[in-house]
Coordinates of C-alpha atoms in Angstrom, one line a residue:
Chain A
M7 CA 98.9 127.2 89.8
S8 CA 96.2 126.3 92.4
Q9 CA 95.6 122.6 92.5
L10 CA 92.1 122.5 94.1
E11 CA 89.8 125.4 94.3
V12 CA 86.6 125.2 96.3
Q13 CA 84.2 128.1 95.9
S14 CA 81.2 128.9 97.9
L15 CA 80.2 125.3 98.5
N16 CA 76.9 124.6 100.1
K17 CA 75.1 121.5 101.2
G18 CA 72.1 121.1 103.5
W19 CA 69.7 118.4 104.6
A20 CA 66.2 119.0 106.0
G21 CA 66.9 122.6 107.0
V22 CA 70.4 121.8 108.5
Q23 CA 73.3 123.5 106.7
A24 CA 76.0 120.9 106.8
V25 CA 78.4 122.9 104.6
D26 CA 77.9 126.7 104.6
D27 CA 79.5 128.8 101.9
L28 CA 82.8 127.0 102.1
T29 CA 85.7 128.5 100.1
F30 CA 89.3 127.4 100.2
R31 CA 92.3 126.5 97.9
I32 CA 94.9 123.8 98.1
E33 CA 98.3 124.3 96.3
Q34 CA 100.2 121.7 94.4
G35 CA 102.3 119.3 96.7
E36 CA 100.5 120.6 99.8
F37 CA 99.3 118.5 102.7
V38 CA 96.2 120.1 104.0
A39 CA 94.3 118.7 107.0
L40 CA 90.6 119.3 107.1
L41 CA 90.0 119.3 110.9
G42 CA 87.0 119.7 113.0
P43 CA 84.7 118.0 115.6
S44 CA 82.3 115.4 114.4
G45 CA 79.3 116.9 112.6
C46 CA 81.2 119.9 111.5
G47 CA 80.8 119.1 107.8
K48 CA 84.3 118.0 106.9
S49 CA 83.3 114.5 105.7
T50 CA 80.5 116.0 103.7
T51 CA 83.0 118.4 102.1
L52 CA 85.3 115.5 101.2
K53 CA 82.4 113.5 99.7
M54 CA 81.4 116.5 97.6
I55 CA 85.0 116.9 96.3
A56 CA 85.0 113.2 95.5
G57 CA 81.7 113.4 93.8
L58 CA 80.0 111.0 96.1
E59 CA 77.6 113.8 97.2
Q60 CA 76.2 116.5 95.1
P61 CA 76.5 120.1 96.4
D62 CA 73.5 122.3 96.5
S63 CA 75.6 125.1 95.1
G64 CA 79.2 126.1 94.6
R65 CA 82.1 125.3 92.3
L66 CA 85.0 122.8 92.4
Q67 CA 88.0 123.2 90.2
L68 CA 91.0 120.9 90.0
N69 CA 93.9 122.3 88.0
G70 CA 91.6 124.8 86.4
R71 CA 89.1 122.2 85.3
D72 CA 85.6 122.4 86.5
I73 CA 84.8 119.1 88.2
T74 CA 81.6 120.1 90.1
R75 CA 79.3 117.9 88.0
L76 CA 81.7 115.2 86.9
P77 CA 81.1 111.7 88.0
P78 CA 83.6 110.4 90.6
G79 CA 85.6 108.4 88.1
Q80 CA 86.3 111.3 85.8
R81 CA 87.7 113.6 88.5
Q82 CA 91.2 112.1 88.6
L83 CA 91.2 111.6 92.3
A84 CA 92.4 109.0 94.6
M85 CA 90.8 108.3 97.9
V86 CA 91.7 106.4 101.1
F87 CA 88.7 105.5 103.2
Q88 CA 88.3 105.2 106.8
S89 CA 87.1 101.6 106.5
Y90 CA 89.9 101.1 103.8
A91 CA 87.1 99.9 101.5
L92 CA 89.3 97.0 100.4
F93 CA 87.6 94.5 98.1
P94 CA 87.5 91.4 100.3
H95 CA 87.4 88.8 97.6
L96 CA 90.4 90.1 95.7
S97 CA 94.1 89.7 96.5
V98 CA 96.2 92.6 97.7
E99 CA 97.7 92.8 94.1
E100 CA 94.2 92.8 92.5
N101 CA 93.1 95.3 95.0
I102 CA 95.9 97.7 94.1
L103 CA 95.5 97.2 90.4
F104 CA 91.7 97.4 90.4
G105 CA 91.5 101.0 89.2
L106 CA 94.3 100.6 86.6
K107 CA 92.4 97.6 85.1
A108 CA 89.1 99.5 85.1
R109 CA 90.9 102.4 83.3
R110 CA 92.5 99.9 80.9
V111 CA 96.1 100.8 81.6
P112 CA 98.3 98.5 79.6
P113 CA 99.7 95.4 81.6
A114 CA 103.4 96.4 81.3
E115 CA 102.6 99.8 82.8
R116 CA 100.5 98.2 85.5
Q117 CA 103.3 95.9 86.6
R118 CA 105.9 98.8 86.6
R119 CA 103.6 100.9 88.9
L120 CA 102.8 97.8 91.1
R121 CA 106.5 97.1 91.6
R122 CA 107.2 100.7 92.5
V123 CA 104.3 101.1 94.9
T124 CA 104.8 97.8 96.7
E125 CA 108.4 98.8 97.4
L126 CA 107.2 102.2 98.7
V127 CA 104.7 100.8 101.2
D128 CA 106.6 97.6 101.9
L129 CA 103.9 95.1 100.9
G130 CA 106.0 92.6 98.9
P131 CA 105.2 89.4 100.8
Q132 CA 101.5 90.1 101.1
L133 CA 100.7 90.6 97.4
H134 CA 98.8 87.3 97.1
K135 CA 97.0 87.3 100.3
K136 CA 93.3 88.4 100.7
P137 CA 92.6 91.4 102.9
G138 CA 91.0 89.2 105.5
Q139 CA 94.4 87.7 106.2
L140 CA 96.1 91.0 106.9
S141 CA 96.6 93.1 110.1
G142 CA 94.9 96.5 110.4
G143 CA 98.2 98.2 109.6
Q144 CA 98.8 96.1 106.5
C145 CA 95.2 96.8 105.2
Q146 CA 96.0 100.5 105.7
R147 CA 99.1 100.1 103.5
V148 CA 97.1 98.4 100.8
A149 CA 94.5 101.2 100.8
L150 CA 97.4 103.7 100.6
A151 CA 99.1 101.7 97.8
R152 CA 95.8 101.8 95.9
A153 CA 95.6 105.5 96.2
I154 CA 99.3 106.0 95.2
V155 CA 99.2 103.7 92.2
A156 CA 96.5 105.9 90.6
E157 CA 99.1 108.7 90.4
A158 CA 96.2 111.1 90.7
P159 CA 96.8 114.9 91.0
L160 CA 94.9 115.0 94.4
C161 CA 94.6 112.3 97.0
L162 CA 91.7 112.5 99.5
M163 CA 92.0 110.7 102.8
D164 CA 89.1 110.2 105.2
E165 CA 90.3 109.5 108.7
P166 CA 92.7 106.9 107.4
L167 CA 94.4 106.2 110.7
S168 CA 91.4 106.1 113.1
N169 CA 91.0 102.4 113.0
L170 CA 94.6 101.7 114.1
D171 CA 96.0 101.4 117.6
A172 CA 97.7 104.3 119.2
R173 CA 101.3 103.0 118.6
L174 CA 100.7 102.0 115.0
R175 CA 98.9 105.3 114.4
N176 CA 102.0 107.3 115.4
E177 CA 104.3 105.1 113.1
M178 CA 101.9 105.5 110.2
R179 CA 101.7 109.2 110.8
V180 CA 105.4 109.7 110.3
E181 CA 105.5 107.2 107.3
L182 CA 102.5 108.8 105.7
R183 CA 104.0 112.2 105.8
A184 CA 107.4 111.0 104.6
L185 CA 105.7 109.3 101.6
Q186 CA 103.7 112.4 100.8
Q187 CA 106.9 114.5 100.8
Q188 CA 108.9 112.0 98.8
L189 CA 106.2 111.6 96.1
G190 CA 105.2 115.3 96.2
M191 CA 101.5 114.3 96.6
T192 CA 98.8 116.8 97.1
V193 CA 96.7 115.5 99.9
L194 CA 93.5 116.7 101.6
Y195 CA 93.3 114.8 104.9
V196 CA 90.1 114.7 106.9
T197 CA 90.6 114.1 110.6
H198 CA 89.1 114.9 114.0
D199 CA 92.4 114.4 115.7
Q200 CA 94.2 117.6 116.2
V201 CA 97.5 115.8 116.8
E202 CA 97.4 114.3 113.3
A203 CA 96.6 117.6 111.8
M204 CA 99.2 119.5 113.7
S205 CA 102.0 117.0 113.1
M206 CA 101.4 116.2 109.4
A207 CA 99.8 119.1 107.7
D208 CA 101.4 122.0 105.9
R209 CA 98.2 123.9 106.5
I210 CA 95.1 123.2 108.5
I211 CA 91.5 124.1 107.6
L212 CA 89.7 124.1 110.9
M213 CA 85.8 123.8 110.4
N214 CA 83.0 124.5 112.7
Q215 CA 79.3 124.2 111.8
G216 CA 80.0 124.0 108.1
R217 CA 82.3 127.0 108.0
V218 CA 86.0 127.6 108.1
A219 CA 86.9 128.7 111.6
Q220 CA 90.6 129.3 110.6
Y221 CA 92.8 128.2 107.7
G222 CA 96.5 128.5 108.1
P223 CA 99.7 126.7 109.1
P224 CA 99.5 124.6 112.4
E225 CA 101.8 127.1 114.3
T226 CA 99.3 130.0 113.3
L227 CA 96.4 128.1 114.6
Y228 CA 98.2 127.5 117.8
S229 CA 99.8 130.8 118.4
Q230 CA 97.1 133.2 116.9
P231 CA 93.7 131.6 117.1
Q232 CA 91.2 133.8 115.2
N233 CA 88.4 133.1 117.6
T234 CA 87.4 131.2 120.7
F235 CA 86.4 128.0 118.8
V236 CA 89.9 127.6 117.5
A237 CA 91.4 128.5 120.8
R238 CA 89.3 125.8 122.5
F239 CA 89.9 123.2 119.8
I240 CA 93.7 123.4 119.3
G241 CA 95.8 122.3 122.2
N242 CA 95.6 119.7 124.9
P243 CA 94.3 120.7 127.3
P244 CA 92.8 123.5 125.4
M245 CA 93.4 127.2 125.9
N246 CA 92.0 128.7 129.2
L247 CA 89.4 131.4 128.5
I248 CA 88.9 133.5 131.5
R249 CA 86.1 136.1 131.4
C250 CA 87.1 139.6 132.5
G251 CA 84.5 142.2 131.8
E252 CA 83.5 142.3 128.1
R253 CA 86.5 140.3 127.0
L254 CA 87.9 136.8 127.3
L255 CA 91.4 136.4 128.2
G256 CA 93.0 133.3 126.6
I257 CA 96.1 131.7 128.1
R258 CA 97.5 128.2 127.3
P259 CA 98.1 125.9 130.2
E260 CA 101.7 125.4 129.1
H261 CA 102.4 129.1 129.5
V262 CA 101.3 129.4 133.0
T263 CA 104.0 129.1 135.7
L264 CA 104.2 129.3 139.5
Q265 CA 105.8 132.4 140.8
Q266 CA 106.4 134.2 144.0
Q267 CA 104.0 136.9 143.0
G268 CA 101.1 136.8 140.7
V269 CA 97.4 135.9 140.5
D270 CA 96.0 134.1 143.5
A271 CA 94.7 130.6 142.7
R272 CA 93.6 127.5 144.7
V273 CA 94.3 123.9 143.6
V274 CA 91.1 122.0 142.9
H275 CA 92.3 119.1 140.9
V276 CA 95.7 117.5 140.0
D277 CA 96.0 115.1 137.0
Y278 CA 99.4 113.5 136.7
Q279 CA 100.3 112.4 133.2
G280 CA 103.8 111.2 133.4
A281 CA 106.0 113.8 131.6
D282 CA 103.9 116.5 133.2
T283 CA 101.1 117.3 135.5
I284 CA 97.8 119.2 134.6
I285 CA 96.5 121.3 137.5
D286 CA 93.1 122.8 137.8
A287 CA 93.2 125.9 139.7
A288 CA 90.3 128.1 140.8
L289 CA 90.7 131.9 140.7
P290 CA 89.0 133.3 143.8
G291 CA 89.5 136.9 142.5
H292 CA 87.5 136.0 139.3
D293 CA 84.3 134.2 140.4
N294 CA 86.3 131.0 141.0
Q295 CA 86.7 130.4 137.2
I296 CA 89.0 127.4 136.5
L297 CA 92.4 127.9 134.9
K298 CA 94.3 124.8 133.8
L299 CA 98.1 124.9 133.9
R300 CA 100.7 122.3 132.8
L301 CA 103.8 121.8 134.9
P302 CA 106.7 119.5 134.0
G303 CA 107.2 116.3 136.0
H304 CA 105.3 115.0 138.9
Q305 CA 104.0 118.0 141.0
C306 CA 102.9 117.1 144.5
L307 CA 100.4 119.7 145.2
A308 CA 97.8 119.3 148.0
L309 CA 94.2 120.0 147.1
H310 CA 93.2 123.6 148.2
S311 CA 96.8 124.7 148.5
E312 CA 97.4 128.4 147.5
L313 CA 99.3 129.2 144.4
K314 CA 100.6 132.3 142.7
L315 CA 100.3 132.2 139.0
A316 CA 101.9 134.1 136.2
W317 CA 102.6 134.1 132.4
P318 CA 104.4 136.1 129.8
S319 CA 102.1 138.8 128.6
T320 CA 103.2 138.0 125.0
Q321 CA 101.3 134.7 125.4
E322 CA 98.0 136.4 126.1
H323 CA 95.1 136.2 123.7
H324 CA 92.0 138.4 123.8
F325 CA 88.7 137.7 122.4
C326 CA 85.4 139.5 122.3
L327 CA 83.0 138.0 124.8
H328 CA 80.0 138.3 122.5
S329 CA 81.3 137.5 119.0
G330 CA 84.2 135.2 120.2
E331 CA 86.5 136.9 117.6
R332 CA 90.1 137.7 118.3
L333 CA 90.8 141.3 119.5
N334 CA 93.8 143.2 118.5
R335 CA 96.0 143.4 121.6
D336 CA 97.4 146.8 120.9
F337 CA 94.0 148.3 120.9
A338 CA 92.3 146.0 123.3
T339 CA 94.6 145.7 126.3
P340 CA 96.6 148.6 127.4
D341 CA 97.3 146.6 130.6
H342 CA 97.0 143.4 132.3
P343 CA 93.4 142.6 132.6
L344 CA 93.6 140.4 135.8
I345 CA 95.7 142.6 138.0
Q346 CA 95.3 146.3 137.4
T347 CA 98.2 147.3 139.4
E348 CA 100.8 145.2 137.8
P349 CA 101.2 145.7 134.0
T350 CA 103.1 142.5 133.2
H351 CA 104.4 139.4 134.8
V352 CA 107.8 138.7 133.7
V353 CA 109.0 135.1 134.2
Chain B
M8 CA 87.1 66.7 128.1
N9 CA 85.9 65.4 131.5
Q10 CA 83.0 63.1 132.1
R11 CA 80.7 65.9 133.2
T12 CA 81.1 68.2 130.2
W13 CA 80.7 65.2 128.0
L14 CA 77.5 64.3 129.6
H15 CA 76.3 68.0 129.4
A16 CA 77.1 68.2 125.7
W17 CA 75.1 65.1 124.9
L18 CA 72.1 66.3 127.1
M19 CA 72.2 69.6 125.2
L20 CA 72.2 67.8 121.9
L21 CA 69.5 65.3 123.0
P22 CA 66.3 67.2 122.1
A23 CA 67.4 68.1 118.5
L24 CA 69.0 64.6 118.1
V25 CA 65.7 63.0 119.2
M26 CA 63.7 65.0 116.6
L27 CA 66.2 64.4 113.9
L28 CA 66.3 60.7 114.6
A29 CA 62.5 60.3 114.8
F30 CA 61.6 62.3 111.8
T31 CA 64.6 62.0 109.4
H32 CA 67.1 59.3 110.0
I33 CA 64.8 56.5 111.2
P34 CA 62.2 57.1 108.4
A35 CA 65.1 57.1 105.9
L36 CA 66.3 53.8 107.2
S37 CA 62.8 52.3 107.2
T38 CA 62.3 53.5 103.6
L39 CA 65.4 51.7 102.7
W40 CA 64.1 48.5 104.5
H41 CA 60.6 48.9 102.9
S42 CA 62.1 49.2 99.5
L43 CA 63.6 45.7 99.8
Y44 CA 60.1 44.1 100.2
L45 CA 57.2 43.3 98.0
P46 CA 53.7 44.7 99.0
A47 CA 52.0 42.6 101.7
R48 CA 48.9 40.9 100.4
S49 CA 46.0 40.6 102.8
G50 CA 46.7 38.6 105.8
E51 CA 50.2 37.5 104.6
Q52 CA 53.7 38.4 105.6
A53 CA 55.5 40.9 103.4
E54 CA 57.8 38.9 101.1
F55 CA 61.5 39.9 100.9
A56 CA 62.2 41.0 97.4
G57 CA 65.9 41.9 97.5
L58 CA 66.7 44.3 94.6
D59 CA 63.5 43.4 92.6
N60 CA 61.9 46.7 93.3
Y61 CA 65.0 48.4 91.8
R62 CA 65.0 46.2 88.7
M63 CA 61.4 47.1 88.2
L64 CA 62.3 50.8 88.5
L65 CA 64.9 50.4 85.8
D66 CA 62.2 49.0 83.5
D67 CA 59.5 51.6 84.5
E68 CA 59.0 54.0 81.5
V69 CA 56.9 56.3 83.7
F70 CA 59.8 56.6 86.2
W71 CA 62.2 57.5 83.4
Q72 CA 59.7 60.1 82.0
A73 CA 59.1 61.6 85.5
L74 CA 62.9 61.8 86.0
S75 CA 63.5 63.5 82.7
N76 CA 60.5 65.8 83.2
N77 CA 61.9 66.7 86.6
L78 CA 65.5 67.5 85.2
W79 CA 63.9 69.7 82.5
Y80 CA 61.8 71.3 85.0
A81 CA 64.9 72.0 87.3
L82 CA 66.9 73.2 84.3
G83 CA 64.0 75.4 83.1
T84 CA 63.1 77.1 86.5
V85 CA 66.3 77.2 88.5
P86 CA 68.6 79.5 86.4
T87 CA 65.7 81.7 85.1
S88 CA 64.3 82.4 88.5
M89 CA 67.7 83.0 90.1
V90 CA 68.6 85.5 87.3
L91 CA 65.2 87.2 87.7
A92 CA 65.6 87.2 91.5
L93 CA 69.0 89.0 91.1
V94 CA 67.7 91.6 88.7
M95 CA 64.5 92.3 90.8
A96 CA 66.8 92.6 93.8
L97 CA 69.2 95.0 92.2
W98 CA 66.2 97.1 91.1
V99 CA 64.5 97.3 94.3
N100 CA 67.7 97.9 96.2
S101 CA 68.3 101.1 94.0
R102 CA 67.1 104.5 95.1
I103 CA 63.7 104.6 93.3
R104 CA 60.3 105.9 94.4
G105 CA 57.9 103.4 96.0
R106 CA 60.5 100.7 96.4
T107 CA 58.8 99.3 99.5
A108 CA 55.7 98.7 97.5
L109 CA 57.7 97.1 94.7
R110 CA 59.4 94.8 97.2
L111 CA 56.1 93.7 98.6
A112 CA 54.7 93.2 95.2
Y113 CA 57.6 90.9 94.2
F114 CA 57.3 89.0 97.4
T115 CA 53.6 88.4 97.3
P116 CA 53.7 85.2 95.2
T117 CA 56.0 83.7 97.8
M118 CA 53.4 84.4 100.6
L119 CA 50.6 82.7 98.8
P120 CA 50.2 78.9 99.3
M121 CA 51.1 76.9 96.3
I122 CA 47.5 75.6 96.1
A123 CA 46.1 79.2 95.9
V124 CA 48.8 80.1 93.3
A125 CA 47.8 77.1 91.2
N126 CA 44.1 78.1 91.3
I127 CA 44.9 81.6 90.1
W128 CA 47.0 80.3 87.3
L129 CA 44.4 77.7 86.5
F130 CA 42.3 80.7 85.4
F131 CA 45.1 82.2 83.4
Y132 CA 45.6 78.9 81.6
S133 CA 41.9 78.0 80.9
P134 CA 41.4 76.8 77.3
E135 CA 38.6 79.2 76.3
I136 CA 38.2 82.0 78.9
G137 CA 41.8 82.0 80.2
L138 CA 43.7 85.3 80.5
F139 CA 46.5 84.1 78.2
N140 CA 44.2 82.8 75.5
Q141 CA 42.2 86.0 75.6
L142 CA 45.4 87.9 75.0
L143 CA 46.3 85.6 72.1
G144 CA 42.8 86.0 70.7
S145 CA 43.0 89.8 70.9
L146 CA 46.2 89.6 68.9
G147 CA 44.5 87.4 66.3
L148 CA 46.3 84.3 67.2
D149 CA 45.0 80.7 67.8
S150 CA 44.4 79.8 71.3
I151 CA 46.6 77.1 73.0
N152 CA 45.4 74.4 75.3
W153 CA 48.2 75.3 77.8
L154 CA 47.7 72.5 80.3
G155 CA 46.0 69.9 78.0
D156 CA 48.7 69.9 75.2
P157 CA 51.6 67.6 76.1
D158 CA 54.0 70.0 74.5
W159 CA 52.8 73.1 76.4
A160 CA 51.9 71.5 79.8
L161 CA 55.4 71.3 81.3
P162 CA 56.5 74.8 80.1
S163 CA 53.3 76.2 81.6
L164 CA 54.1 74.7 84.9
M165 CA 57.6 76.1 84.7
L166 CA 56.4 79.6 84.0
M167 CA 54.2 79.5 87.1
T168 CA 57.0 78.1 89.3
I169 CA 59.4 80.9 88.1
W170 CA 56.8 83.5 88.9
K171 CA 56.4 81.9 92.5
E172 CA 60.1 81.3 93.2
A173 CA 61.8 84.4 91.9
G174 CA 60.3 86.6 94.6
F175 CA 61.4 84.3 97.4
F176 CA 65.0 84.2 96.1
M177 CA 64.9 88.0 95.6
I178 CA 64.6 88.4 99.3
F179 CA 67.9 86.6 99.9
Y180 CA 69.7 88.6 97.2
L181 CA 68.2 91.8 98.6
A182 CA 69.4 91.0 102.1
A183 CA 72.9 90.2 100.8
L184 CA 73.0 93.4 98.7
Q185 CA 72.1 95.5 101.8
G186 CA 74.9 93.9 103.7
L187 CA 77.5 95.0 101.3
N188 CA 79.8 97.9 102.3
P189 CA 78.8 101.1 100.3
D190 CA 82.4 102.3 100.7
L191 CA 83.4 99.5 98.3
Y192 CA 81.2 101.0 95.7
A193 CA 82.4 104.5 96.3
A194 CA 86.1 103.3 96.0
A195 CA 85.3 101.5 92.8
A196 CA 83.4 104.5 91.4
L197 CA 86.4 106.7 92.2
E198 CA 88.7 104.3 90.5
G199 CA 86.8 104.8 87.3
A200 CA 84.9 101.5 87.2
S201 CA 81.8 101.6 85.1
P202 CA 78.5 100.2 86.5
W203 CA 78.9 97.0 84.6
Y204 CA 82.5 96.6 85.7
R205 CA 81.4 97.1 89.3
F206 CA 78.7 94.6 88.9
R207 CA 80.9 92.0 87.3
R208 CA 83.9 92.5 89.6
L209 CA 82.3 93.4 92.9
T210 CA 78.6 92.6 93.2
L211 CA 78.6 89.2 91.5
P212 CA 81.6 87.7 93.3
L213 CA 80.5 89.2 96.7
L214 CA 77.0 87.7 96.2
M215 CA 78.4 84.2 95.4
P216 CA 77.7 82.8 98.9
T217 CA 74.1 83.8 98.5
S218 CA 74.0 82.4 95.0
L219 CA 75.1 79.0 96.2
F220 CA 72.5 79.0 99.0
V221 CA 69.9 80.0 96.6
L222 CA 71.0 77.4 94.0
V223 CA 70.9 74.6 96.5
N224 CA 67.4 75.6 97.7
A225 CA 66.2 76.2 94.2
V226 CA 67.3 72.7 93.0
L227 CA 65.7 71.1 96.1
N228 CA 62.5 73.0 95.5
A229 CA 62.4 71.8 91.9
F230 CA 62.2 68.3 93.1
K231 CA 60.1 69.0 96.3
L232 CA 57.3 71.4 95.1
V233 CA 54.5 69.4 93.6
D234 CA 51.4 70.9 95.3
H235 CA 50.4 72.6 92.0
L236 CA 50.2 69.4 90.1
F237 CA 47.2 68.3 92.2
I238 CA 45.2 71.3 91.0
L239 CA 46.5 71.9 87.5
T240 CA 47.4 68.6 85.7
K241 CA 47.6 65.7 88.1
G242 CA 50.8 64.7 86.2
G243 CA 49.0 64.5 82.8
P244 CA 48.4 64.7 80.0
N245 CA 49.9 61.3 79.4
N246 CA 52.5 61.9 82.2
A247 CA 53.8 65.0 80.4
T248 CA 54.0 66.8 83.8
N249 CA 54.6 63.9 86.0
L250 CA 57.4 64.8 88.4
L251 CA 59.2 62.4 90.7
L252 CA 57.6 63.4 94.0
Y253 CA 54.2 63.3 92.4
Y254 CA 54.9 59.8 91.0
I255 CA 55.9 58.7 94.5
Y256 CA 52.6 60.0 95.8
E257 CA 50.7 58.2 93.1
N258 CA 52.5 54.9 93.8
A259 CA 51.9 55.1 97.6
F260 CA 48.4 56.4 97.7
A261 CA 46.7 55.8 94.4
F262 CA 48.3 52.5 93.5
F263 CA 48.9 51.5 97.2
D264 CA 52.4 50.1 96.3
S265 CA 54.3 51.7 99.3
N266 CA 57.3 49.5 98.8
Y267 CA 57.8 50.8 95.3
A268 CA 57.1 54.2 96.5
A269 CA 59.9 53.7 99.1
T270 CA 62.2 52.6 96.3
L271 CA 61.4 55.7 94.3
T272 CA 61.9 57.8 97.5
L273 CA 65.4 56.4 98.0
V274 CA 66.4 57.1 94.4
L275 CA 65.2 60.7 94.8
L276 CA 67.1 61.1 98.0
V277 CA 70.3 59.8 96.5
L278 CA 69.7 62.1 93.5
L279 CA 69.4 65.2 95.7
I280 CA 72.4 64.3 97.8
L281 CA 74.5 64.0 94.6
L282 CA 73.3 67.2 93.2
A283 CA 74.0 69.0 96.5
L284 CA 77.5 67.6 96.7
L285 CA 78.1 68.5 93.1
Q286 CA 77.1 72.1 93.6
F287 CA 79.1 72.5 96.8
T288 CA 82.4 71.0 95.4
L289 CA 82.1 72.9 92.1
L290 CA 81.4 76.2 93.7
E291 CA 82.8 76.2 97.2
R292 CA 86.4 76.8 96.1
R293 CA 85.4 79.8 94.1
I294 CA 83.5 81.5 96.8
H295 CA 84.8 84.1 99.1
Y296 CA 83.1 84.0 102.6
R297 CA 83.5 86.9 104.8

């Protein structure tokens, strides 16, 4: 059974279409990331699912129940906010139990759920503190506990880790994913951080200008981007898109290697990053377009030095120059587009 | 702390300190001093009276009447204007059409000087041609001598004060409401909390710091604002609307007994300090400050 079904959702303000005919489904127990740059409509989508914004048109169904026009409290959703939205005057315990009290869950049941959830998120000693006395990570846990304790069929998360420092964010990512798996939660997770989406999600909805650019498992978005937007968004640094005639050749920096023979290139910038080095190389044979490549370790390459680059042809992607859509390789590229004489570069 | 920073600190404090001393602390002490003397007769030295002025105060029926009037006045105006202020603030904070005009309308009484307000209300309260009596007349009811009847005079003043003060306090509540994080309300709504539950468990407690501030100010105002008495009743009829500050004014500038006025001032000061302390100690512990 489909858990959440979003059908042709639309929302616009003053002539700007924030969410444009959006349709997707989330299955039970799935962790789906709603990924996209800021302004792509992902937060608006989440708010409409939560009932905090009214869609202009479209339908929302949760477990077969139409929730499009229901008030937020009757949708059976839990939500973790970016600001955590903890009630500053209430203790951690009262924060977690706020919803259960509002819904008049009996005290015995409340206490049972509280004990379970405090164990899960490890908040025992903090129960009687106020949110102001907690660290960012602890506030995050309280917000999470409040969402878990509701035992709602769908949990919405709006960039919940973006206010944490990098180290804590990595820890919480692992913990959040483990918790979701353990409890079998269905989660819709809004983020602009592709690392979070790639590492946590079962499937990613990548949004662009209010539409779905691609919806699929992280490895599909990485290995088979449907268009140049996905190709440019996923991966760090993103995929190189080199213009050749009426097509764009896509090749990821990590798939490019230095070889004895190959495409001529000249080093224009070297960016050492510890585990590896990102090199910007200009291609003199192709209007000096820049191609980035990632090489392991510390590469001492002088500026302007000449390189020969190559990559496996299986890692090539082809896109239409005008529409940006992915082209089927079998029809589109009978041979290597950069060097006509050599059909493939075998590493 | 070394000598230099110590000196700097005092130099920085000096301007404010001089003003405070000159206009607050020294006058307070001189009031205390004056209250211990009898009024100077022409050409003679003022005679030391000890606590005689205070004994006279205990026997002064008008003082007790003014005090009780003032307590009723505070009790009648403070809670009502605060509740009204909160209700108006909640209303003009919601998404309604023309809320800017509404905010301005509620705030207008505050911008008017008390004397002007009193003059407007004098017309409302006039015995024959007044607005209120014309309304009563159109309903076929007997007219009331609002300001001339000892039973009606003080409530009439209270009504006007509430009208004037509520808009002022509304501004504080409105500012506090706009400072609240809307995510809190979104979270509470998702948790299934009804509007009344959200108001009781979120809005009211989060507004408590503002409520304390407004309460202290409202109580002070109930004892401080007497401008309207000069226009409307002059403390009458038969002292029915005489308030402490007005009685102090009468003693100092109508009866020319500035020493007794000083005594009354000191009593008023102590009363206000006690009230402020009471409010802070009772409420402070229950308030969450951000």
